Amino acid sequence: MLDKIKQFASEFFVTGDPLILGAQVSIGLSMVAMIFVLTYFRKWGWLWKEWLTSVDHKRIGIMYIICSIMMLFRGGVDALLMRLQLAMPNSEFLQADHYNQIFTTHGVIMILFMAMPLMFGLFNIVVPLQIGARDVAYPFLNSLSFWMFFWGAMLFNVSFVIGGSPDAGWLSYPPLSELSHSPGVGQNFYIWGIQISGIGSLATGINFIVTILKMRAPGMKLMKMPMFTWSVFSSCIMIIFAFPILTVTLALLFLDRFLGAHFFTLDGGGNPMMYINLIWMWGHPEVYIVVVPAFGIFSEIVSTFSKKKLFGYKSMVFAMLIISLLSFFTWAHHFFTMGSGANVNAFFAISTMLIAIPTGAKVFNWLFTMYRGKIRFTTPMMWTVAFIPCFVIGGMTGVLLSVAPADFQFHNSYFLIAHFHQVLIGGVAFGYFAGLYYWWPKMFGFKLNEHLGKWAFWLWNIGFYVCFMPQYFLGLDGMTRRTYTYDFDMGWGPLNLVSTVGGFLMGVGFIFQVWQIAHSIKFREADVNGDPWEGRTLEWSIPSPAPIYNFAVLPQVSEADAWWEEKEKRAASGKSAAPIVYEPIHMPKNSAIPFIISTFWFFAGFGFVWGWMWLTIPALIGVGICMIARSFSYDTDYYIPADEVKRTEAALKGAKL
Amino acid sequence: MKKRKLVRALLPLMMIAFIVVLSGCSQAMVLDPKGPVGAEQKDLIMISTVLCTIILVPVLALTAWIVWRYRDKAGNKASYKPNWAHSTTLEVVWWAIPIIIIATLAVVTVRYTHALEPSKPLKSDKAPITIQVTSLDWKWLFTYPEQGIATVNYLQIPEDTPIKFELTSDAPMNSFWVPQLGGQIYTMSGMAMTLYLQADEIGHYFGTGANFSGEHFADMTFDVNATSQQDFEEFIAKTKKVPTKLTMESYEALAKPGKSGVQYFSAIPDGLFEKVVTKYTKGQSAHSGHGSGETTTEAKKASGSETSKDMDKMDHSQMKMTK
Amino acid sequence: MAHAAAHSGEHAHDHDHEHDHESLKTFGFWIFLITDVILFGSLFATYIVLHQNTNGGPTPEELFKMPGIIAETFILLTSSFTSGLAVLGMNKGNLKQLIGWLAVTVVLGASFVGLELSEFITMVNHEGATISTSAFLSAFFTLVGTHGLHVSVGLIWMIGLIFQLRRRGITAVTKRKVAVISLYWHFLDVVWIFVFTIVYLMGVM
C-alpha cells in the first residue's frame, strides 16, 4: 500500500530538480502565509463578498491586472532562466528537457496569461467609464470570464509542480504534442489550461462588442467614441472570429490524445499540417488582438499629453478595422517553408505586407498629433514616445520576414525571435504599461510615483535594445530558436552574453515597477478631483476611484472628446456643472456562481488531464447544475435609491474639496 | 535632461550601428552566402532592407524632431494648435508612401518567390546529384541513392554541382537549413519535399535542424563539407568500404529517439526513402498537401466551401507522390 | 455634456429598462451564434480535409444508411417548425399553447438524438467504425457529435424553460428566453442541413 502511494506521488509531483523543489517549497509557504493573513485579520468574508463574487467591472479589472502582474513575474523568471542558460556556450545550467518546458511555458504565459488578462483588465476598467455606462452589458458573464481565465491559468500553472509542464513549444505542433511523442500529462495541462481560459476570452469578446454597441451614453455616436473604445471593438471582433477556431483545434488535439482519434497523428490518415494551419488561423489574429488595444491606449495618451485632438480620427478607425480584417488572411506566413508552392506563398506574403500600410498611417497620425502640440513627458507619455521607434523597427523587420523567399533564411531563427519580441514588448507591453500608469489613478485614487517610474522606464528600454538587437544578428548567423545550447566554435557567445545582460536590465526594470507600486501605496499622491492628467474623455469626469454606479446621471455627449469639450464650455461660460436630479440606479447583484462554476471547470480539467473520470464527471455535472441554477434565478438585480446616490455623491464631492 | 529625449529617440539607431560594428555584419552566415540560392536570397534581403530604410530613417528623424520641437517647456516658441486634427493632403501623403513602398516590394517578392521556388532546378551544365534527407529523433540521415551509401549528421557534396535534396521525416516535423547555401525547407512525414542547393566554393558549412522536434533538438546540427569533384568521388569510394551497412533493421534502430555522432554506411536498402515516405499511409496516397485554408468570411465558412481560390491552385508539383 | 435629466415616472422607467435589458441579451445571443458558426465552420473544414483518409477502414458509402438519416432530418426540421409554433403561441399570449408546442419540440428533439445515438452504436458495434479507426471517422464523429451535443444541451435548456414558464407565465424575461432558445433551435437546424448535405449526401454520392 505504502509503495503504491509512493509510486503515485513520484508520478504526481514533479521531483528531482532543485529549481522546481525550491519553487514547490516557496509556493507552499506563500499559500500558508496567505491563509494565515486572511484568517488572522478576519478577511475571508470581505474577500468573498467584496471581490470573489463581485460583478463590478472595476473590481474584475483590478483582479485581472493583479493576476497578470503575477504571471509577468513568472514568465519573466522563465525568460531569465533561458537567458542564463544561453549566456555561455556549452552551458550546463539547465538540462534539455527542462529548457524545453521553460520556453514553452514562457510563450504560453506571456501571451495568454499575461498579455490577455492585462488587456482584459484595461478593457474592464476603462471601456464602461469611457462610454458613460454603468457597467458592461453582462456583468455576470464578465465575472464568469474572469474566473474561467483565472482557473484556466491556475490549471496551466499547476503543471509546474504536479505532473510536469508541457514541452512541445507554445503552440504545441503535432505530432510532437501527440501521445506518440509526448506521453506525459504536460500536454493535457496545456490543452485544458488554455481551453478553459479561452472560453472566458470568447465570452469577454462577446460582452464588450455588445457593451460598445448598445451601452454608449446618449449622443455618443460611433464616430464620436474614444479611440481606445474603438480599438477594443476591433480587438473583440477579432476575438469572436478567432477564438472558436482555437477551441476546436485544442478539442481535436485532445480527442487525439484521449480517445485515440486521428486528426493530427502520423498514422491513421491524420494530417499534422492541418493543425498548423488551424492554430495559426487563431494565432495570427491573436497577436493583433493583443496589439490593437495598445494602439488605442497610445492614441488616448498621445492626445492627452500633447493637449491636442487626436490627428486623423477617421483614418485611425479605418486603419484599425482594416488591420482586423487583414489579420485573418495572413496565417500561412508562419510556415512559408512548408512548400505550399509559389502562388500560395506570394499571396500570403502580400497580404502580410499590406498590414504595414494601415500601421504606417497610424504611426504618422500619432506623430502629427504631437506636432503643434504641447508635449508633457509623464511616464505614460514616455512609454508612448519610446514605443514609436521601437515598433517601427519591429514592424520593418516584420516586413522583411514577410518576403517569402527571404523568410526561408529567417524562419525559426533568432531573427524571428527578435522581431516578435520587438513588436510584442515594444508594442503590447509598452502599451499596457503606459495604460496602467495612465489609468492607475482612476483605479485606486492615487498616482504612481513618477521618479521611480522613470527609472523603470529607462531600464526597460535600454534593457530591451541590449537584449534583442543582438538577436537579429544571431539569427542571421544561423542560430535557431529553441536550441538550449551551442558550441563554443559557433562564435555566438559574446552576443548571447550581451543579450542576457539586456534581459536582466529589463528584470531590474520590473523590480523598479514593483517598488514603484509599493512606494506609491505607502506615500499616496492622492488624485483629488478625478482628473489628474487633464484628460479628454468621460472617465476623467467622475471621481477616482469611481463609485459603484460610475455615473450618478448618465452624461449627454455631443463631441468626440466629451469631457474636454465640457471643460472648455464651463471655462467659457464661467458656470460649473448643471444642477443634478438624481434617480434610482439599476444595478446587478453579486453572484457566487461564476466562481463556483469555474472551480468546477478546474476540477473537470484536472480530471481530464489525468484521465480521472471519477473527478471529471461529477465536476461537469456541477457545471451543469450551476448553469441551471443561474437560469432559474430571477432575482439578479437591485436598485440604489436616489437619496443614497445623492449621499454618495455628496460624500465624494466633499472628499474632493 | 531634455537632451536625453533626443538621445533616446536616436538610441535604437545608435544601438544598431554599435552592434553592426561589433559583430562585423559581413561574417553573419546568411549575409555571407557560398551558393547561388543563398546569394539571391541575400540580394532580396538587401533590396527589402533598403526599401524599409527609405521609410524608417525619415520616421525616426521626424519622431526625434517633433518630440524635441513641441515639448512643453517655458519659452518654447513652437506653434500650438490644439484643434488642428485633420488634413486630407497629409493623410493622402502618408497613406500613399507605404502603399508605394509595399507595392514595389510586392512586385519584387512575387518575382523572387517564383524564381526561388525551392523545387525549381538550378541552371547548371552539370547534372544534379540527388541526396535524400530524413530527419529522425534527433539526427539527420543522408542517403545517396545513386551511390548507394548513407551518412548520419555529415553531408559531403561536390562544389559547383546542383544538389537535389529530397526531404522527409520519420519523426516530428523538422526543417533542413544550411544558412550559407540557402533557405530552409520543412521535413514532414508522409511527404517528400524537394530543395535545390549548390555550393560555389570548397569549404565546411554549418547545417542545422531549424524546427523544434523534441528533447535533443539542439543536437541536430551537421557539417556540410563541399569538396572538389575528385575528393567527393574518393569519399564515396572510401565510404563504400566501411563495414557497417544500413539495413531495414538497423534503420529501425537508428530511427529510435536518441543522439548520434557521425556515422557512415556502405550500403542502403532498396527504396528506403520511399518506404519512409509512405510508412504511415494505408490504402491511400500520401498526404495530398496541407490543411486546406479556410477563408474566414462567414458566408464561405457557413456554407462549408472552405477552400479559398488561392488554395485550390495549390502547387503540388514539388511533392512527389510515391505509390 | 448637459445632463439628460428627463425625469420619468418610476414605473415607466422600470418598464423601459426591463425591455432594454432583454433585447440586449437577445442581441448578445446573436453574437454568440456567430462564434458558433465559426466553430462548426472549423469542424466542417476539418471534415472536408480528412474525409478521404479512411486508412483502409470503412468508407462513407459503406457506413451511411440513408433511410435513418432522412428520418432524422425530417424529425429535426419538424421540431424547428413546432418551436416556431410555440413562439407564435407565446406572441398570442397563450401559455398553454406555448408549453404544449415546446413539449412537442422536446420530444422530437429527443427522438432525433436517440436515432443519432443508435446510428453511432450500430457503427461502433457492427461495423467496427470507432473514432480511432481513421481520420475520416474521427472527423465524422466529432462533427456530427458536436451537433448532437448542441441539440442535447438545447433539450435540457428547453425542459428547464418549460418549468420556468409554468411557474412564472409569460413575462418580459421568459419571453426573451423562449425567443433565444427558438433562435438556437433554428440555428441547429440550419447546421444540420449542412451536415446532411456535406457529410451524408456527398458521402454516398
PDB file of C-alpha atoms in Angstrom, chain A residues 148-326:
ATOM      1  CA  MET A 148     -12.651  30.965 -16.210  1.00  0.00           C
ATOM      2  CA  PHE A 149      -9.433  32.739 -17.113  1.00  0.00           C
ATOM      3  CA  PHE A 150      -8.213  32.508 -13.527  1.00  0.00           C
ATOM      4  CA  TRP A 151      -8.837  28.805 -13.093  1.00  0.00           C
ATOM      5  CA  GLY A 152      -7.533  28.042 -16.584  1.00  0.00           C
ATOM      6  CA  ALA A 153      -4.325  29.858 -15.730  1.00  0.00           C
ATOM      7  CA  MET A 154      -4.162  28.031 -12.387  1.00  0.00           C
ATOM      8  CA  LEU A 155      -4.573  24.694 -14.129  1.00  0.00           C
ATOM      9  CA  PHE A 156      -1.753  25.533 -16.508  1.00  0.00           C
ATOM     10  CA  ASN A 157       0.498  26.748 -13.708  1.00  0.00           C
ATOM     11  CA  VAL A 158      -0.136  23.761 -11.514  1.00  0.00           C
ATOM     12  CA  SER A 159       1.613  21.619 -14.147  1.00  0.00           C
ATOM     13  CA  PHE A 160       4.842  23.159 -12.939  1.00  0.00           C
ATOM     14  CA  VAL A 161       4.714  21.247  -9.658  1.00  0.00           C
ATOM     15  CA  ILE A 162       2.207  18.478 -10.421  1.00  0.00           C
ATOM     16  CA  GLY A 163       2.663  16.136 -13.323  1.00  0.00           C
ATOM     17  CA  GLY A 164       5.185  18.152 -15.327  1.00  0.00           C
ATOM     18  CA  SER A 165       4.967  21.119 -17.684  1.00  0.00           C
ATOM     19  CA  PRO A 166       4.247  20.869 -21.403  1.00  0.00           C
ATOM     20  CA  ASP A 167       7.387  20.983 -23.530  1.00  0.00           C
ATOM     21  CA  ALA A 168       6.369  20.985 -27.180  1.00  0.00           C
ATOM     22  CA  GLY A 169       6.581  24.711 -27.832  1.00  0.00           C
ATOM     23  CA  TRP A 170       3.984  27.385 -27.146  1.00  0.00           C
ATOM     24  CA  LEU A 171       1.736  26.226 -29.978  1.00  0.00           C
ATOM     25  CA  SER A 172       2.309  22.502 -29.468  1.00  0.00           C
ATOM     26  CA  TYR A 173       2.670  21.335 -33.034  1.00  0.00           C
ATOM     27  CA  PRO A 174       1.725  17.727 -33.541  1.00  0.00           C
ATOM     28  CA  PRO A 175       2.977  15.066 -33.947  1.00  0.00           C
ATOM     29  CA  LEU A 176       5.366  16.231 -31.246  1.00  0.00           C
ATOM     30  CA  SER A 177       2.420  17.107 -28.997  1.00  0.00           C
ATOM     31  CA  GLU A 178       0.659  13.814 -29.728  1.00  0.00           C
ATOM     32  CA  LEU A 179       0.643  10.849 -27.393  1.00  0.00           C
ATOM     33  CA  SER A 180       3.230   9.174 -29.626  1.00  0.00           C
ATOM     34  CA  HIS A 181       5.902  11.744 -28.762  1.00  0.00           C
ATOM     35  CA  SER A 182       4.614  13.440 -25.599  1.00  0.00           C
ATOM     36  CA  PRO A 183       3.140  10.656 -23.492  1.00  0.00           C
ATOM     37  CA  GLY A 184       3.180  12.670 -20.255  1.00  0.00           C
ATOM     38  CA  VAL A 185       0.373  14.788 -18.820  1.00  0.00           C
ATOM     39  CA  GLY A 186       2.085  18.102 -19.635  1.00  0.00           C
ATOM     40  CA  GLN A 187       0.305  18.430 -22.984  1.00  0.00           C
ATOM     41  CA  ASN A 188      -3.057  17.771 -21.326  1.00  0.00           C
ATOM     42  CA  PHE A 189      -2.382  20.617 -18.907  1.00  0.00           C
ATOM     43  CA  TYR A 190      -1.572  22.792 -21.901  1.00  0.00           C
ATOM     44  CA  ILE A 191      -4.802  21.876 -23.677  1.00  0.00           C
ATOM     45  CA  TRP A 192      -7.130  22.303 -20.716  1.00  0.00           C
ATOM     46  CA  GLY A 193      -5.463  25.353 -19.217  1.00  0.00           C
ATOM     47  CA  ILE A 194      -5.801  27.219 -22.489  1.00  0.00           C
ATOM     48  CA  GLN A 195      -9.194  25.757 -23.337  1.00  0.00           C
ATOM     49  CA  ILE A 196     -10.811  26.843 -20.074  1.00  0.00           C
ATOM     50  CA  SER A 197      -9.384  30.332 -20.130  1.00  0.00           C
ATOM     51  CA  GLY A 198     -10.130  30.571 -23.857  1.00  0.00           C
ATOM     52  CA  ILE A 199     -13.848  30.150 -23.174  1.00  0.00           C
ATOM     53  CA  GLY A 200     -13.535  33.124 -20.825  1.00  0.00           C
ATOM     54  CA  SER A 201     -11.797  35.180 -23.512  1.00  0.00           C
ATOM     55  CA  LEU A 202     -14.504  34.402 -26.047  1.00  0.00           C
ATOM     56  CA  ALA A 203     -17.197  35.472 -23.582  1.00  0.00           C
ATOM     57  CA  THR A 204     -15.313  38.715 -22.941  1.00  0.00           C
ATOM     58  CA  GLY A 205     -15.230  39.368 -26.673  1.00  0.00           C
ATOM     59  CA  ILE A 206     -18.999  38.982 -26.978  1.00  0.00           C
ATOM     60  CA  ASN A 207     -19.555  41.024 -23.832  1.00  0.00           C
ATOM     61  CA  PHE A 208     -17.579  44.034 -24.970  1.00  0.00           C
ATOM     62  CA  ILE A 209     -18.968  44.054 -28.506  1.00  0.00           C
ATOM     63  CA  VAL A 210     -22.457  44.334 -27.061  1.00  0.00           C
ATOM     64  CA  THR A 211     -21.291  46.830 -24.430  1.00  0.00           C
ATOM     65  CA  ILE A 212     -19.799  49.120 -27.047  1.00  0.00           C
ATOM     66  CA  LEU A 213     -22.663  48.785 -29.498  1.00  0.00           C
ATOM     67  CA  LYS A 214     -25.511  49.109 -27.023  1.00  0.00           C
ATOM     68  CA  MET A 215     -24.394  50.803 -23.811  1.00  0.00           C
ATOM     69  CA  ARG A 216     -22.970  54.109 -25.003  1.00  0.00           C
ATOM     70  CA  ALA A 217     -24.104  57.310 -23.345  1.00  0.00           C
ATOM     71  CA  PRO A 218     -26.834  59.211 -25.177  1.00  0.00           C
ATOM     72  CA  GLY A 219     -25.379  61.223 -28.040  1.00  0.00           C
ATOM     73  CA  MET A 220     -22.172  59.239 -28.360  1.00  0.00           C
ATOM     74  CA  LYS A 221     -22.245  58.177 -31.985  1.00  0.00           C
ATOM     75  CA  LEU A 222     -19.836  55.504 -33.186  1.00  0.00           C
ATOM     76  CA  MET A 223     -17.592  58.126 -34.762  1.00  0.00           C
ATOM     77  CA  LYS A 224     -17.507  60.078 -31.514  1.00  0.00           C
ATOM     78  CA  MET A 225     -16.221  57.188 -29.440  1.00  0.00           C
ATOM     79  CA  PRO A 226     -12.829  57.481 -27.765  1.00  0.00           C
ATOM     80  CA  MET A 227     -10.115  55.750 -29.782  1.00  0.00           C
ATOM     81  CA  PHE A 228      -9.398  53.194 -27.068  1.00  0.00           C
ATOM     82  CA  THR A 229     -13.008  52.064 -27.227  1.00  0.00           C
ATOM     83  CA  TRP A 230     -12.680  51.708 -30.985  1.00  0.00           C
ATOM     84  CA  SER A 231      -9.562  49.614 -30.540  1.00  0.00           C
ATOM     85  CA  VAL A 232     -11.339  47.381 -28.025  1.00  0.00           C
ATOM     86  CA  PHE A 233     -14.142  46.976 -30.515  1.00  0.00           C
ATOM     87  CA  SER A 234     -11.746  45.907 -33.291  1.00  0.00           C
ATOM     88  CA  SER A 235      -9.977  43.563 -30.932  1.00  0.00           C
ATOM     89  CA  CYS A 236     -13.231  41.952 -29.818  1.00  0.00           C
ATOM     90  CA  ILE A 237     -14.373  41.474 -33.403  1.00  0.00           C
ATOM     91  CA  MET A 238     -11.163  39.515 -33.949  1.00  0.00           C
ATOM     92  CA  ILE A 239     -11.728  37.582 -30.719  1.00  0.00           C
ATOM     93  CA  ILE A 240     -15.155  36.316 -31.719  1.00  0.00           C
ATOM     94  CA  PHE A 241     -13.912  35.191 -35.117  1.00  0.00           C
ATOM     95  CA  ALA A 242     -10.619  33.680 -33.997  1.00  0.00           C
ATOM     96  CA  PHE A 243     -11.217  32.055 -30.636  1.00  0.00           C
ATOM     97  CA  PRO A 244     -13.755  29.448 -31.775  1.00  0.00           C
ATOM     98  CA  ILE A 245     -11.033  28.136 -34.099  1.00  0.00           C
ATOM     99  CA  LEU A 246      -8.714  27.724 -31.119  1.00  0.00           C
ATOM    100  CA  THR A 247     -11.430  25.955 -29.172  1.00  0.00           C
ATOM    101  CA  VAL A 248     -11.918  23.463 -31.992  1.00  0.00           C
ATOM    102  CA  THR A 249      -8.201  22.949 -32.568  1.00  0.00           C
ATOM    103  CA  LEU A 250      -7.463  22.193 -28.936  1.00  0.00           C
ATOM    104  CA  ALA A 251     -10.513  19.945 -28.683  1.00  0.00           C
ATOM    105  CA  LEU A 252      -9.352  17.918 -31.673  1.00  0.00           C
ATOM    106  CA  LEU A 253      -5.856  17.588 -30.272  1.00  0.00           C
ATOM    107  CA  PHE A 254      -7.359  16.395 -27.021  1.00  0.00           C
ATOM    108  CA  LEU A 255      -9.534  13.841 -28.801  1.00  0.00           C
ATOM    109  CA  ASP A 256      -6.376  12.534 -30.444  1.00  0.00           C
ATOM    110  CA  ARG A 257      -4.684  12.138 -27.092  1.00  0.00           C
ATOM    111  CA  PHE A 258      -7.657  10.989 -25.079  1.00  0.00           C
ATOM    112  CA  LEU A 259      -9.739   8.795 -27.381  1.00  0.00           C
ATOM    113  CA  GLY A 260      -7.096   7.822 -29.912  1.00  0.00           C
ATOM    114  CA  ALA A 261      -8.623   9.835 -32.740  1.00  0.00           C
ATOM    115  CA  HIS A 262      -6.528  10.569 -35.826  1.00  0.00           C
ATOM    116  CA  PHE A 263      -6.817  14.236 -36.617  1.00  0.00           C
ATOM    117  CA  PHE A 264      -3.167  15.153 -36.428  1.00  0.00           C
ATOM    118  CA  THR A 265      -1.403  11.854 -35.856  1.00  0.00           C
ATOM    119  CA  LEU A 266       1.269  10.464 -38.144  1.00  0.00           C
ATOM    120  CA  ASP A 267      -0.704   7.288 -38.726  1.00  0.00           C
ATOM    121  CA  GLY A 268      -4.369   6.563 -39.314  1.00  0.00           C
ATOM    122  CA  GLY A 269      -4.683   9.213 -42.024  1.00  0.00           C
ATOM    123  CA  GLY A 270      -4.148  12.133 -39.658  1.00  0.00           C
ATOM    124  CA  ASN A 271      -2.764  15.365 -41.003  1.00  0.00           C
ATOM    125  CA  PRO A 272      -0.375  17.262 -38.697  1.00  0.00           C
ATOM    126  CA  MET A 273      -0.161  20.132 -41.175  1.00  0.00           C
ATOM    127  CA  MET A 274      -3.855  20.814 -40.682  1.00  0.00           C
ATOM    128  CA  TYR A 275      -3.187  21.612 -37.033  1.00  0.00           C
ATOM    129  CA  ILE A 276      -0.514  24.084 -38.025  1.00  0.00           C
ATOM    130  CA  ASN A 277      -2.985  25.807 -40.346  1.00  0.00           C
ATOM    131  CA  LEU A 278      -5.751  25.827 -37.756  1.00  0.00           C
ATOM    132  CA  ILE A 279      -3.637  27.023 -34.859  1.00  0.00           C
ATOM    133  CA  TRP A 280      -2.280  29.924 -36.882  1.00  0.00           C
ATOM    134  CA  MET A 281      -5.738  30.859 -38.111  1.00  0.00           C
ATOM    135  CA  TRP A 282      -6.302  31.665 -34.477  1.00  0.00           C
ATOM    136  CA  GLY A 283      -2.694  32.520 -33.607  1.00  0.00           C
ATOM    137  CA  HIS A 284      -2.131  35.263 -36.102  1.00  0.00           C
ATOM    138  CA  PRO A 285      -5.304  37.204 -35.314  1.00  0.00           C
ATOM    139  CA  GLU A 286      -4.387  36.638 -31.669  1.00  0.00           C
ATOM    140  CA  VAL A 287      -1.251  38.763 -31.897  1.00  0.00           C
ATOM    141  CA  TYR A 288      -3.307  41.567 -33.466  1.00  0.00           C
ATOM    142  CA  ILE A 289      -5.928  41.070 -30.775  1.00  0.00           C
ATOM    143  CA  VAL A 290      -3.328  41.993 -28.177  1.00  0.00           C
ATOM    144  CA  VAL A 291      -1.637  44.782 -30.101  1.00  0.00           C
ATOM    145  CA  VAL A 292      -4.640  46.730 -31.379  1.00  0.00           C
ATOM    146  CA  PRO A 293      -5.813  47.802 -27.882  1.00  0.00           C
ATOM    147  CA  ALA A 294      -2.266  49.010 -27.275  1.00  0.00           C
ATOM    148  CA  PHE A 295      -2.712  51.238 -30.344  1.00  0.00           C
ATOM    149  CA  GLY A 296      -5.861  52.561 -28.741  1.00  0.00           C
ATOM    150  CA  ILE A 297      -4.046  53.312 -25.489  1.00  0.00           C
ATOM    151  CA  PHE A 298      -1.315  55.199 -27.344  1.00  0.00           C
ATOM    152  CA  SER A 299      -3.947  57.238 -29.165  1.00  0.00           C
ATOM    153  CA  GLU A 300      -5.528  58.308 -25.860  1.00  0.00           C
ATOM    154  CA  ILE A 301      -2.208  59.129 -24.242  1.00  0.00           C
ATOM    155  CA  VAL A 302      -0.685  60.988 -27.177  1.00  0.00           C
ATOM    156  CA  SER A 303      -3.743  63.187 -27.395  1.00  0.00           C
ATOM    157  CA  THR A 304      -3.936  63.847 -23.646  1.00  0.00           C
ATOM    158  CA  PHE A 305      -0.291  64.737 -23.119  1.00  0.00           C
ATOM    159  CA  SER A 306       0.070  66.741 -26.322  1.00  0.00           C
ATOM    160  CA  LYS A 307      -3.013  68.708 -25.194  1.00  0.00           C
ATOM    161  CA  LYS A 308      -4.347  68.313 -28.664  1.00  0.00           C
ATOM    162  CA  LYS A 309      -7.092  66.486 -30.521  1.00  0.00           C
ATOM    163  CA  LEU A 310      -6.100  63.149 -31.985  1.00  0.00           C
ATOM    164  CA  PHE A 311      -4.992  63.681 -35.551  1.00  0.00           C
ATOM    165  CA  GLY A 312      -6.871  61.866 -38.332  1.00  0.00           C
ATOM    166  CA  TYR A 313      -9.581  60.235 -36.230  1.00  0.00           C
ATOM    167  CA  LYS A 314     -11.384  58.689 -39.198  1.00  0.00           C
ATOM    168  CA  SER A 315      -8.243  57.325 -40.750  1.00  0.00           C
ATOM    169  CA  MET A 316      -7.244  55.845 -37.380  1.00  0.00           C
ATOM    170  CA  VAL A 317     -10.546  53.987 -37.121  1.00  0.00           C
ATOM    171  CA  PHE A 318     -10.350  52.846 -40.711  1.00  0.00           C
ATOM    172  CA  ALA A 319      -6.778  51.632 -40.269  1.00  0.00           C
ATOM    173  CA  MET A 320      -7.718  49.628 -37.203  1.00  0.00           C
ATOM    174  CA  LEU A 321     -10.639  47.928 -38.910  1.00  0.00           C
ATOM    175  CA  ILE A 322      -8.500  47.136 -41.957  1.00  0.00           C
ATOM    176  CA  ILE A 323      -5.895  45.552 -39.674  1.00  0.00           C
ATOM    177  CA  SER A 324      -8.606  43.461 -38.039  1.00  0.00           C
ATOM    178  CA  LEU A 325      -9.798  42.230 -41.396  1.00  0.00           C
ATOM    179  CA  LEU A 326      -6.371  41.544 -42.877  1.00  0.00           C
TER     180      LEU A 326
END
